[in-house]
Short mmCIF file of C-alpha atoms in Angstrom, two decimals:
data_model
loop_
_atom_site.label_atom_id
_atom_site.label_comp_id
_atom_site.label_asym_id
_atom_site.label_seq_id
_atom_site.Cartn_x
_atom_site.Cartn_y
_atom_site.Cartn_z
CA MET A 1 47.06 17.23 47.66
CA ARG A 2 47.22 14.36 46.20
CA TRP A 3 47.54 15.39 42.90
CA ALA A 4 49.78 18.51 43.80
CA LEU A 5 52.22 15.84 45.30
CA VAL A 6 52.22 13.70 42.22
CA LYS A 7 53.10 16.50 39.69
CA VAL A 8 55.74 17.53 42.04
CA CYS A 9 56.97 14.13 41.79
CA LEU A 10 56.74 13.82 37.80
CA ALA A 11 58.51 16.99 37.18
CA VAL A 12 61.24 15.98 39.79
CA THR A 13 62.08 12.84 38.42
CA ALA A 14 61.67 13.86 35.09
CA MET A 15 64.33 16.57 35.38
CA VAL A 16 66.45 13.97 36.77
CA VAL A 17 65.45 11.60 34.03
CA VAL A 18 67.01 14.25 30.99
CA ALA A 19 69.56 15.87 33.34
CA PHE A 20 71.32 11.69 33.27
CA ALA A 21 69.57 10.45 30.68
CA VAL A 22 70.99 13.13 27.78
CA PRO A 23 74.57 13.04 28.25
CA LEU A 24 74.22 8.98 28.36
CA GLY A 25 72.66 8.77 25.42
CA LEU A 26 75.54 11.06 24.18
CA VAL A 27 78.15 9.23 25.83
CA VAL A 28 76.78 6.02 24.40
CA LYS A 29 77.02 7.35 20.64
CA GLU A 30 80.33 8.86 21.11
CA MET A 31 81.90 5.26 22.27
CA ALA A 32 79.99 3.56 19.21
CA ARG A 33 81.83 5.72 17.08
CA ASP A 34 85.45 5.41 18.93
CA ARG A 35 84.65 1.31 18.71
CA ALA A 36 84.17 1.88 15.27
CA PHE A 37 87.28 3.86 14.27
CA SER A 38 89.19 1.97 16.28
CA ASN A 39 88.29 -1.03 14.85
CA ALA A 40 88.68 0.18 11.50
CA GLU A 41 91.95 1.38 12.04
CA ARG A 42 93.35 -2.00 13.23
CA ARG A 43 92.39 -3.23 10.19
CA ALA A 44 93.92 -0.79 7.84
CA ALA A 45 97.04 -1.45 9.93
CA GLY A 46 97.08 -5.10 8.57
CA LEU A 47 99.05 -3.91 5.54
CA ALA A 48 101.65 -2.23 7.14
CA PRO A 49 103.83 -5.53 6.37
CA VAL A 50 103.10 -5.53 2.81
CA LEU A 51 103.56 -2.00 1.86
CA ALA A 52 107.19 -2.26 4.16
CA ILE A 53 108.11 -5.09 1.81
CA THR A 54 106.59 -4.03 -2.03
CA THR A 55 104.98 -1.87 -3.42
CA ASP A 56 104.12 -4.11 -7.08
CA ARG A 57 100.46 -3.71 -8.30
CA ASP A 58 99.89 -7.51 -8.25
CA GLU A 59 101.18 -8.03 -4.87
CA LEU A 60 99.17 -5.75 -3.17
CA ASP A 61 96.11 -6.77 -5.18
CA ARG A 62 96.36 -9.91 -3.82
CA ALA A 63 97.07 -8.36 -0.34
CA VAL A 64 93.81 -6.39 -0.60
CA ALA A 65 91.76 -9.09 -2.29
CA THR A 66 92.54 -10.99 0.61
CA THR A 67 91.22 -8.76 3.05
CA GLU A 68 87.40 -8.78 4.26
CA ASP A 69 87.73 -5.19 4.06
CA GLY A 70 89.00 -5.55 0.45
CA ALA A 71 86.65 -8.17 -0.66
CA ALA A 72 83.72 -6.01 0.27
CA GLY A 73 85.13 -2.61 -2.04
CA ARG A 74 85.93 -1.11 1.13
CA LEU A 75 89.88 -0.68 1.03
CA ALA A 76 92.08 1.28 -0.98
CA VAL A 77 95.70 1.92 -1.28
CA HIS A 78 97.43 5.01 -2.61
CA VAL A 79 101.54 4.53 -3.20
CA PRO A 80 102.90 7.66 -4.17
CA ALA A 81 105.21 7.78 -7.82
CA GLU A 82 108.74 6.36 -6.98
CA VAL A 83 110.11 8.87 -9.62
CA PRO A 84 109.18 12.50 -10.28
CA ASP A 85 106.66 13.30 -12.16
CA GLY A 86 105.19 10.08 -12.56
CA PRO A 87 101.77 7.85 -12.43
CA PRO A 88 101.16 7.43 -8.34
CA LEU A 89 100.04 4.14 -7.90
CA GLU A 90 96.14 3.43 -5.79
CA ILE A 91 94.57 0.17 -5.82
CA GLY A 92 90.97 -0.10 -4.61
CA THR A 93 88.17 2.60 -4.83
CA ARG A 94 88.83 5.91 -3.69
CA ARG A 95 86.61 7.80 -2.27
CA ALA A 96 88.92 10.58 -0.34
CA GLY A 97 89.99 13.39 -1.66
CA GLN A 98 93.85 14.61 -2.81
CA GLU A 99 93.36 17.26 -0.35
CA ALA A 100 92.94 14.86 2.67
CA LEU A 101 95.18 12.42 1.46
CA THR A 102 98.33 14.78 1.20
CA ALA A 103 97.35 16.56 4.97
CA THR A 104 97.09 12.47 6.13
CA ARG A 105 101.35 12.18 4.28
CA GLU A 106 102.38 15.31 6.08
CA LEU A 107 100.66 15.10 9.67
CA GLY A 108 101.75 11.43 9.74
CA ARG A 109 98.95 10.36 12.03
CA ALA A 110 95.57 9.14 10.94
CA SER A 111 92.93 11.20 9.91
CA ILE A 112 88.99 10.60 9.41
CA THR A 113 87.03 12.23 6.68
CA GLU A 114 83.66 12.48 6.03
CA VAL A 115 82.63 10.77 2.53
CA PRO A 116 78.97 9.90 0.92
CA GLY A 117 77.98 6.98 2.99
CA GLY A 118 79.88 7.43 5.63
CA PHE A 119 83.70 8.31 6.89
CA ALA A 120 86.59 7.66 5.51
CA LEU A 121 90.17 6.13 7.49
CA LEU A 122 92.94 7.17 6.60
CA GLN A 123 96.55 5.51 7.70
CA PRO A 124 99.87 6.68 7.31
CA THR A 125 102.20 3.94 6.41
CA ALA A 126 106.07 4.31 5.67
CA LEU A 127 107.42 2.81 2.19
CA SER A 128 111.23 1.76 2.59
CA SER A 129 111.98 4.14 -0.01
CA GLY A 130 111.43 6.42 2.58
CA GLN A 131 107.83 8.06 1.39
CA VAL A 132 104.82 7.69 2.63
CA ALA A 133 101.54 5.37 1.79
CA VAL A 134 98.04 5.96 2.58
CA VAL A 135 95.52 2.89 3.53
CA GLU A 136 92.23 4.29 2.66
CA LEU A 137 89.17 2.30 4.79
CA PHE A 138 85.78 2.95 4.42
CA VAL A 139 83.30 3.34 7.40
CA PRO A 140 79.32 3.35 6.56
CA GLU A 141 77.60 5.60 8.71
CA GLY A 142 75.19 2.49 9.97
CA GLU A 143 79.34 0.65 11.49
CA VAL A 144 79.16 4.37 13.19
CA SER A 145 76.21 4.38 14.85
CA ASN A 146 75.74 0.79 15.54
CA GLY A 147 73.66 -0.04 18.89
CA VAL A 148 72.92 3.66 19.57
CA GLY A 149 69.33 2.83 18.80
CA THR A 150 69.10 -0.23 20.93
CA ALA A 151 70.85 1.66 23.61
CA TRP A 152 68.82 5.29 23.26
CA LEU A 153 65.43 2.89 23.64
CA VAL A 154 66.90 0.82 26.54
CA LEU A 155 67.46 4.65 28.99
CA ALA A 156 64.35 5.98 28.07
CA GLY A 157 62.63 2.58 29.21
CA VAL A 158 64.27 2.68 32.03
CA GLY A 159 63.76 6.97 32.17
CA ALA A 160 60.04 6.16 32.11
CA ALA A 161 60.01 3.33 34.04
CA LEU A 162 61.74 5.29 37.19
CA ILE A 163 58.85 8.07 36.19
CA VAL A 164 56.19 5.85 36.38
CA GLY A 165 57.40 4.40 39.60
CA SER A 166 58.22 7.71 41.11
CA VAL A 167 54.26 8.74 40.51
CA ALA A 168 53.26 5.60 42.02
CA VAL A 169 55.10 6.14 45.17
CA ALA A 170 53.90 9.76 45.30
CA ASP A 171 50.62 8.96 44.71
CA ARG A 172 50.72 6.09 47.72
CA LEU A 173 52.21 9.21 49.84
CA GLY A 174 49.18 11.71 48.83
CA VAL A 175 46.57 9.06 49.44
CA ARG A 176 48.14 7.91 52.87
CA MET A 177 48.38 12.16 53.57
CA VAL A 178 45.42 13.02 51.89
CA GLN A 179 42.80 10.64 52.97
CA PRO A 180 42.79 11.84 56.61
CA ALA A 181 42.42 15.19 55.42
CA GLN A 182 39.34 13.86 53.37
CA ARG A 183 37.87 11.66 56.50
CA LEU A 184 38.52 15.44 59.05
CA ALA A 185 36.23 17.23 56.56
CA GLY A 186 33.84 14.35 56.48
CA ALA A 187 32.98 14.23 59.80
CA ALA A 188 33.52 18.12 60.60
CA HIS A 189 30.58 17.99 57.41
CA ASP A 190 28.50 15.34 59.22
CA LEU A 191 28.70 17.29 63.00
CA GLY A 192 27.76 19.87 60.90
CA GLU A 193 24.65 18.49 59.69
CA GLY A 194 23.94 17.59 63.70
CA ARG A 195 24.90 13.60 63.54
CA LEU A 196 26.88 14.15 66.65
CA GLY A 197 27.70 10.87 66.69
CA ALA A 198 30.68 11.60 63.85
CA ARG A 199 34.19 11.06 64.99
CA VAL A 200 37.39 10.60 62.65
CA PRO A 201 40.26 7.46 63.32
CA GLU A 202 43.23 9.19 64.91
CA GLU A 203 46.08 7.58 62.40
CA GLY A 204 47.81 8.93 59.71
CA PRO A 205 50.50 11.83 59.34
CA PRO A 206 51.41 13.16 63.16
CA GLU A 207 50.04 16.24 62.14
CA LEU A 208 46.86 15.17 60.58
CA LYS A 209 46.86 12.33 63.52
CA SER A 210 46.74 16.01 66.04
CA ALA A 211 44.21 17.46 64.31
CA ALA A 212 42.12 14.26 64.34
CA VAL A 213 42.42 14.17 67.91
CA ALA A 214 41.64 17.60 68.82
CA PHE A 215 38.47 17.27 66.21
CA ASN A 216 37.15 14.35 68.35
CA SER A 217 37.31 16.25 71.48
CA MET A 218 35.66 19.01 70.43
CA ALA A 219 32.89 17.28 69.10
CA ASP A 220 32.55 14.95 72.63
CA GLN A 221 32.39 18.87 74.34
CA VAL A 222 29.94 19.99 71.98
CA VAL A 223 27.63 16.99 72.55
CA GLN A 224 27.72 17.26 76.24
CA LEU A 225 27.22 21.32 76.14
CA LEU A 226 24.06 20.42 74.05
CA ALA A 227 23.20 17.63 76.86
CA ASN A 228 23.49 20.39 79.40
CA GLU A 229 21.96 22.83 77.31
CA ARG A 230 18.82 20.58 77.32
CA GLU A 231 18.78 19.47 80.21
CA LEU A 232 18.97 22.84 81.24
CA ALA A 233 16.07 23.42 79.12
CA ALA A 234 14.30 20.75 80.54
CA ASP A 235 14.86 21.88 83.90
CA LEU A 236 13.61 25.48 83.36
CA SER A 237 10.40 24.04 81.63
CA HIS A 238 9.63 21.85 84.38
CA ARG A 239 9.69 24.62 86.55
CA LEU A 240 6.55 26.24 85.27
CA ARG A 241 4.74 23.50 85.64
CA THR A 242 4.45 25.08 89.26
CA PRO A 243 2.98 28.53 88.28
CA LEU A 244 0.77 27.21 85.60
CA THR A 245 -0.98 24.45 88.10
CA VAL A 246 -1.77 27.39 90.12
CA LEU A 247 -3.25 29.42 86.97
CA ARG A 248 -5.41 26.33 86.07
CA LEU A 249 -6.89 26.51 89.34
CA ASN A 250 -7.45 29.78 90.10
CA ALA A 251 -9.02 29.41 85.79
CA ALA A 252 -11.53 26.59 87.21
CA SER A 253 -12.68 29.44 89.83
CA LEU A 254 -13.64 32.10 87.39
CA GLY A 255 -16.92 30.33 86.99
CA SER A 256 -18.20 30.59 82.96
CA GLY A 257 -18.34 32.99 80.21
CA PRO A 258 -16.36 33.85 77.50
CA ALA A 259 -13.91 35.47 79.30
CA ALA A 260 -12.81 32.56 81.99
CA GLU A 261 -13.24 29.97 79.02
CA GLN A 262 -10.71 31.94 77.04
CA THR A 263 -8.10 32.06 80.02
CA ARG A 264 -8.68 28.21 80.70
CA ALA A 265 -7.99 27.86 77.23
CA ALA A 266 -4.83 29.79 77.17
CA VAL A 267 -3.90 28.09 80.17
CA GLU A 268 -4.31 24.63 78.17
CA GLN A 269 -3.00 25.80 75.36
CA LEU A 270 0.40 27.25 77.50
CA GLU A 271 0.51 23.85 79.06
CA ARG A 272 0.64 21.99 76.18
CA GLU A 273 3.94 24.09 74.58
CA VAL A 274 5.40 23.10 78.26
CA ASP A 275 4.99 19.75 77.50
CA ILE A 276 6.70 20.15 73.79
CA ILE A 277 9.06 22.01 74.79
CA ILE A 278 10.26 19.35 77.50
CA ARG A 279 10.34 16.18 75.35
CA THR A 280 11.94 18.15 72.44
CA ALA A 281 14.76 19.25 75.08
CA ARG A 282 14.94 15.46 76.36
CA GLU A 283 15.73 13.58 72.77
CA ALA A 284 18.71 12.33 72.42
CA LYS A 285 19.34 13.93 68.83
CA PRO A 286 19.12 17.07 68.03
CA GLN A 287 16.16 18.30 65.96
CA THR A 288 16.84 18.40 62.04
CA GLN A 289 15.03 20.03 59.48
CA ALA A 290 12.87 17.32 57.58
CA THR A 291 13.66 16.99 54.02
CA GLY A 292 12.58 14.41 50.74
CA PRO A 293 9.12 15.23 48.73
CA GLY A 294 7.36 14.51 51.41
CA ALA A 295 8.94 17.35 54.38
CA GLY A 296 7.52 20.63 55.16
CA CYS A 297 3.57 21.95 55.47
CA ASP A 298 0.96 23.63 53.64
CA ALA A 299 1.24 26.90 54.40
CA ALA A 300 -2.60 28.35 53.23
CA GLU A 301 -3.92 25.47 56.00
CA VAL A 302 -1.11 26.72 58.98
CA VAL A 303 -2.37 30.06 57.83
CA ARG A 304 -6.14 29.57 57.89
CA GLU A 305 -5.73 27.43 61.33
CA ARG A 306 -3.57 30.26 63.17
CA MET A 307 -6.10 33.40 61.69
CA ASP A 308 -9.21 31.02 63.13
CA PHE A 309 -7.38 31.63 66.81
CA TRP A 310 -6.39 34.93 66.28
CA SER A 311 -9.45 36.43 64.52
CA ALA A 312 -11.52 36.25 68.45
CA LEU A 313 -9.11 38.21 69.80
CA ALA A 314 -8.90 40.57 67.39
CA GLU A 315 -12.70 40.87 67.02
CA ASP A 316 -12.19 41.95 70.90
CA GLU A 317 -10.05 44.31 70.24
CA GLY A 318 -11.96 45.63 66.99
CA ARG A 319 -9.36 44.94 64.48
CA ARG A 320 -10.39 44.61 61.04
CA VAL A 321 -8.15 41.98 59.46
CA ARG A 322 -8.00 40.72 55.75
CA VAL A 323 -5.87 37.44 54.95
CA ALA A 324 -5.15 36.82 51.05
CA GLY A 325 -3.67 34.20 49.66
CA VAL A 326 -4.58 31.02 51.26
CA GLU A 327 -7.74 29.36 49.22
CA ARG A 328 -5.29 26.96 47.48
CA PRO A 329 -2.54 24.46 49.14
CA VAL A 330 0.95 25.94 49.33
CA ARG A 331 3.70 23.49 50.23
CA ILE A 332 6.27 24.61 52.09
CA PRO A 333 9.83 22.99 53.01
CA VAL A 334 9.34 23.97 56.85
CA ALA A 335 7.96 21.78 59.75
CA ARG A 336 4.13 22.74 60.77
CA PRO A 337 5.14 23.61 64.22
CA GLU A 338 7.73 25.70 62.97
CA LEU A 339 6.08 27.30 61.20
CA VAL A 340 2.60 27.88 63.76
CA VAL A 341 5.58 29.36 66.12
CA ALA A 342 6.83 32.22 63.69
CA LEU A 343 3.03 33.02 62.52
CA ASP A 344 2.51 33.60 66.25
CA ALA A 345 5.35 35.81 67.35
CA LEU A 346 4.47 38.22 64.34
CA LEU A 347 1.27 38.13 65.12
CA GLY A 348 1.23 38.30 68.45
CA ASN A 349 3.66 41.81 67.88
CA VAL A 350 0.70 42.87 66.28
CA PHE A 351 -0.95 42.88 68.86
CA ARG A 352 1.18 43.41 71.97
CA HIS A 353 2.40 46.78 70.61
CA THR A 354 0.11 48.33 68.08
CA PRO A 355 -3.21 49.87 70.05
CA GLU A 356 -6.50 48.14 69.75
CA GLY A 357 -8.17 48.21 66.57
CA THR A 358 -5.39 48.77 64.76
CA ALA A 359 -6.38 47.06 61.49
CA PHE A 360 -3.59 44.09 59.68
CA SER A 361 -3.03 41.67 57.07
CA ILE A 362 -1.53 38.40 56.04
CA ASP A 363 -0.39 37.66 52.27
CA VAL A 364 0.47 34.34 50.98
CA HIS A 365 2.47 34.43 47.41
CA ASN A 366 3.52 31.83 46.29
CA GLY A 367 5.87 31.62 43.33
CA ASP A 368 7.84 29.07 41.35
CA ASP A 369 11.04 28.62 44.03
CA ALA A 370 9.75 30.89 46.96
CA VAL A 371 6.69 31.71 49.04
CA ILE A 372 6.45 35.16 50.82
CA VAL A 373 4.06 35.33 53.62
CA LEU A 374 3.63 39.14 54.38
CA VAL A 375 2.20 40.46 57.64
CA SER A 376 1.38 43.94 57.72
CA ASP A 377 -0.46 46.45 60.33
CA ALA A 378 -1.52 50.10 60.32
CA GLY A 379 0.48 50.36 63.48
CA PRO A 380 3.28 53.36 64.83
CA GLY A 381 5.33 51.22 62.34
CA ILE A 382 9.35 50.14 63.68
CA ASP A 383 12.07 53.08 63.34
CA ASP A 384 15.20 50.56 63.35
CA PRO A 385 14.18 47.38 61.62
CA ALA A 386 17.83 46.09 61.80
CA ALA A 387 18.09 46.04 65.93
CA ALA A 388 14.25 44.90 65.77
CA LEU A 389 15.91 41.48 63.65
CA ALA A 390 18.72 41.56 66.18
CA ARG A 391 18.19 38.66 68.41
CA GLY A 392 17.32 39.41 72.36
CA ASN A 393 16.90 43.30 71.51
CA SER A 394 13.67 43.83 73.51
CA GLY A 395 13.77 46.92 73.58
CA ALA A 396 14.47 47.50 77.96
CA ARG A 397 10.16 46.95 77.99
CA ASP A 398 8.05 44.43 80.06
CA GLY A 399 6.37 41.56 78.16
CA SER A 400 8.80 41.43 75.57
CA THR A 401 11.57 39.44 74.77
CA GLY A 402 13.35 39.92 71.86
CA LEU A 403 13.44 36.59 70.18
CA GLY A 404 10.21 36.65 68.35
CA LEU A 405 11.66 37.96 65.38
CA ASP A 406 14.87 35.87 66.04
CA ILE A 407 12.56 32.85 65.86
CA VAL A 408 10.71 33.74 62.39
CA ARG A 409 14.33 34.94 60.87
CA ARG A 410 15.85 31.73 61.43
CA VAL A 411 13.01 29.63 60.26
CA ALA A 412 13.18 31.24 56.96
CA GLU A 413 16.88 31.25 56.72
CA GLY A 414 17.04 27.45 57.28
CA THR A 415 15.16 26.98 53.83
CA GLY A 416 17.78 29.82 51.87
CA GLY A 417 15.22 32.38 52.44
CA ASP A 418 15.29 35.88 54.79
CA VAL A 419 13.20 38.17 56.44
CA ARG A 420 12.73 42.22 55.76
CA ILE A 421 11.02 44.70 57.72
CA GLY A 422 9.42 47.88 55.74
CA ARG A 423 6.68 50.21 55.89
CA SER A 424 3.10 49.06 54.66
CA VAL A 425 1.09 50.12 52.22
CA LEU A 426 -1.71 50.22 55.82
CA GLY A 427 0.98 53.04 56.87
CA GLY A 428 2.62 50.65 59.66
CA THR A 429 4.53 48.46 59.71
CA GLU A 430 4.99 45.33 57.06
CA VAL A 431 7.37 42.02 57.69
CA ARG A 432 8.29 39.91 54.90
CA VAL A 433 9.23 36.23 55.26
CA TRP A 434 10.73 34.64 52.59
CA ILE A 435 10.91 31.13 52.29
CA GLY A 436 12.91 29.53 50.05
CA LEU A 437 11.24 26.09 47.87
CA GLY A 438 13.63 23.15 48.54
CA GLY A 439 16.57 25.13 49.80
CA ARG A 440 16.38 27.13 46.32
CA ALA A 441 15.45 30.21 47.24
CA GLY A 442 18.73 33.22 47.46
CA ALA A 443 18.12 36.22 49.94
CA GLY A 444 18.58 39.15 48.74
CA ASP A 445 16.04 40.32 46.38
CA PRO A 446 13.27 42.48 48.53
CA ALA A 447 10.89 40.66 46.34
CA GLY A 448 11.69 37.40 46.06
CA PRO A 449 13.20 35.97 43.01
CA HIS A 450 9.43 36.14 40.75
CA GLY A 451 8.33 39.56 42.69
CA ARG A 452 4.88 39.38 44.39
CA ARG A 453 1.65 38.40 42.88
CA GLY A 454 -1.44 38.95 44.34
CA HIS A 455 -4.64 37.18 45.12
CA ARG A 456 -8.13 38.06 45.60
CA PRO A 457 -8.48 38.70 49.62
CA ALA A 458 -11.16 36.50 51.13
CA ARG A 459 -13.93 37.49 53.44
CA ARG A 460 -16.01 36.85 56.01
CA ARG A 461 -18.41 38.01 58.82
CA ARG A 462 -17.58 39.24 61.87
CA GLY A 463 -18.25 36.79 64.75
CA GLY A 464 -17.30 33.74 62.67
CA THR A 465 -15.83 30.15 63.40
CA GLY A 466 -13.01 31.81 65.47
CA THR A 467 -14.65 33.87 67.57
CA ARG A 468 -16.82 31.28 68.42
CA ARG A 469 -14.10 28.97 69.11
CA ALA A 470 -11.77 31.37 71.18
CA LYS A 471 -14.91 31.95 73.69
CA GLU A 472 -15.82 28.59 73.47
CA GLY A 473 -12.56 27.79 74.70
CA ARG A 474 -11.54 25.20 72.38
CA PRO A 475 -7.55 25.11 71.13
CA PRO A 476 -6.62 26.62 68.30
CA GLY A 477 -5.32 23.90 65.44
CA GLU A 478 -8.17 21.74 65.50
CA GLY A 479 -10.13 21.47 62.36
CA SER A 480 -10.44 25.31 60.90
CA PRO A 481 -12.27 25.04 57.40
CA GLY A 482 -12.96 28.68 57.29
CA VAL A 483 -10.58 31.51 56.01
CA PRO A 484 -11.47 34.18 58.27
CA PRO A 485 -10.51 37.73 57.37
CA GLY A 486 -12.21 40.70 58.80
CA PRO A 487 -14.86 42.77 56.64
CA GLY A 488 -13.99 45.58 54.22
CA ASP A 489 -10.82 46.83 52.94
CA LEU A 490 -8.81 48.70 55.54
CA ARG A 491 -7.67 52.66 55.54
CA GLU A 492 -4.60 53.18 56.11
CA ARG A 493 -2.92 55.12 58.91
CA PRO A 494 -0.57 57.52 59.08
CA PRO A 495 2.66 56.31 60.50
CA GLY A 496 3.29 57.21 64.09
CA PRO A 497 6.38 56.84 66.23
CA GLY A 498 8.55 53.73 65.73
CA VAL A 499 8.13 51.17 68.01
CA PRO A 500 10.50 48.60 68.74
CA ARG A 501 9.81 44.44 68.26
CA GLU A 502 10.52 41.23 69.15
#
């Protein structure tokens, strides 16, 4: 907007300067010409008294020589012959042609004719004999245009000063209009980045001032709504403490045994998750995505840890598990708790929505600008992947909130990636989570920018660390050193009827 105003003002001022300066320059040139010929006519008329008295050559020579123009060789006198066929009398240097002299005698008034180097003023003068003599005065070109160049330079300087001044004024006006708009845009960007304290000074033109007032009011309402939402989340989470306490007391009365230990460990884990939700909801500032070279987590480590936990349940249900691509560290720009929640949502869907004994696998593919996590199973598959990704679509089934895959999708899209659902090589569902490294990866390529890169699957024996940890009631995430895939290769199962997932 600022440069647009400057350009408009520049164009308008330039047109105004041209419209006035060009005619004024022409008027100055015409005035200089008229002044030069008026002076020349006045000087030529100085010989009229002498010609009225005498036409003697000697007298006329002396009269011409005594004038400034005559001494400079610019004055001439043309007297017609006194007798027919007699020689005319000419004094001085003649420059005008005979036709111009004859035309001047016939017209009886002064005329101007162009001659080499300038102009010749021809002034007719009546003689006592009744004839007409012509006084010729040479006017050089420099005298005709004397002062015109200076006047034009002055006009050009004045026009340039007007243009520069108008541009400066327009620029100041543009700054006064643009700065409030820039502050409004910057505050909107800050608010979008999670800096809820961003506000705009309520100043500037009336329209922008009104926009600033509306923005500040909107920001206050957003802060209030977020505060109310955090309080509501904290209150709802706090209400879960009472049933959790009852569950913990009931679990304590179950005695000993693997099932009792697993129940107590699950209740403890649920209590910890509720505490985390309450603390997060009570924070004054909203959670923002971590940035910087040290941000994020090791996806391979998190996958190993979560599989160490879920492998116990998989072994109890007779599920064969395969994990690949977690032998080396895989850094991703996702906070560790967020990745844990996403993986638990995907693996929880496998256990909830596939029959016992259904095999599944996790593959981690590490590319230059993206990391792909594939969770595949040999279950019945999903008929409508788009509906499964819709937030809150639980399929009207008990035990499903319809939020699991939406949580995974938001984690992936926060890095510039995406989530897609397809048919796996096992015959069931394949959930592909594409995580952009540093937000550089974009969505849209089903295989990512570099395609899939295979890894040799790791194996372990049944009844490994994950099983023992789950049966001992130990919480997940405490030093999971091993890679716990199930034994053997997975056999493909024919696809069955689609089952919607969270």
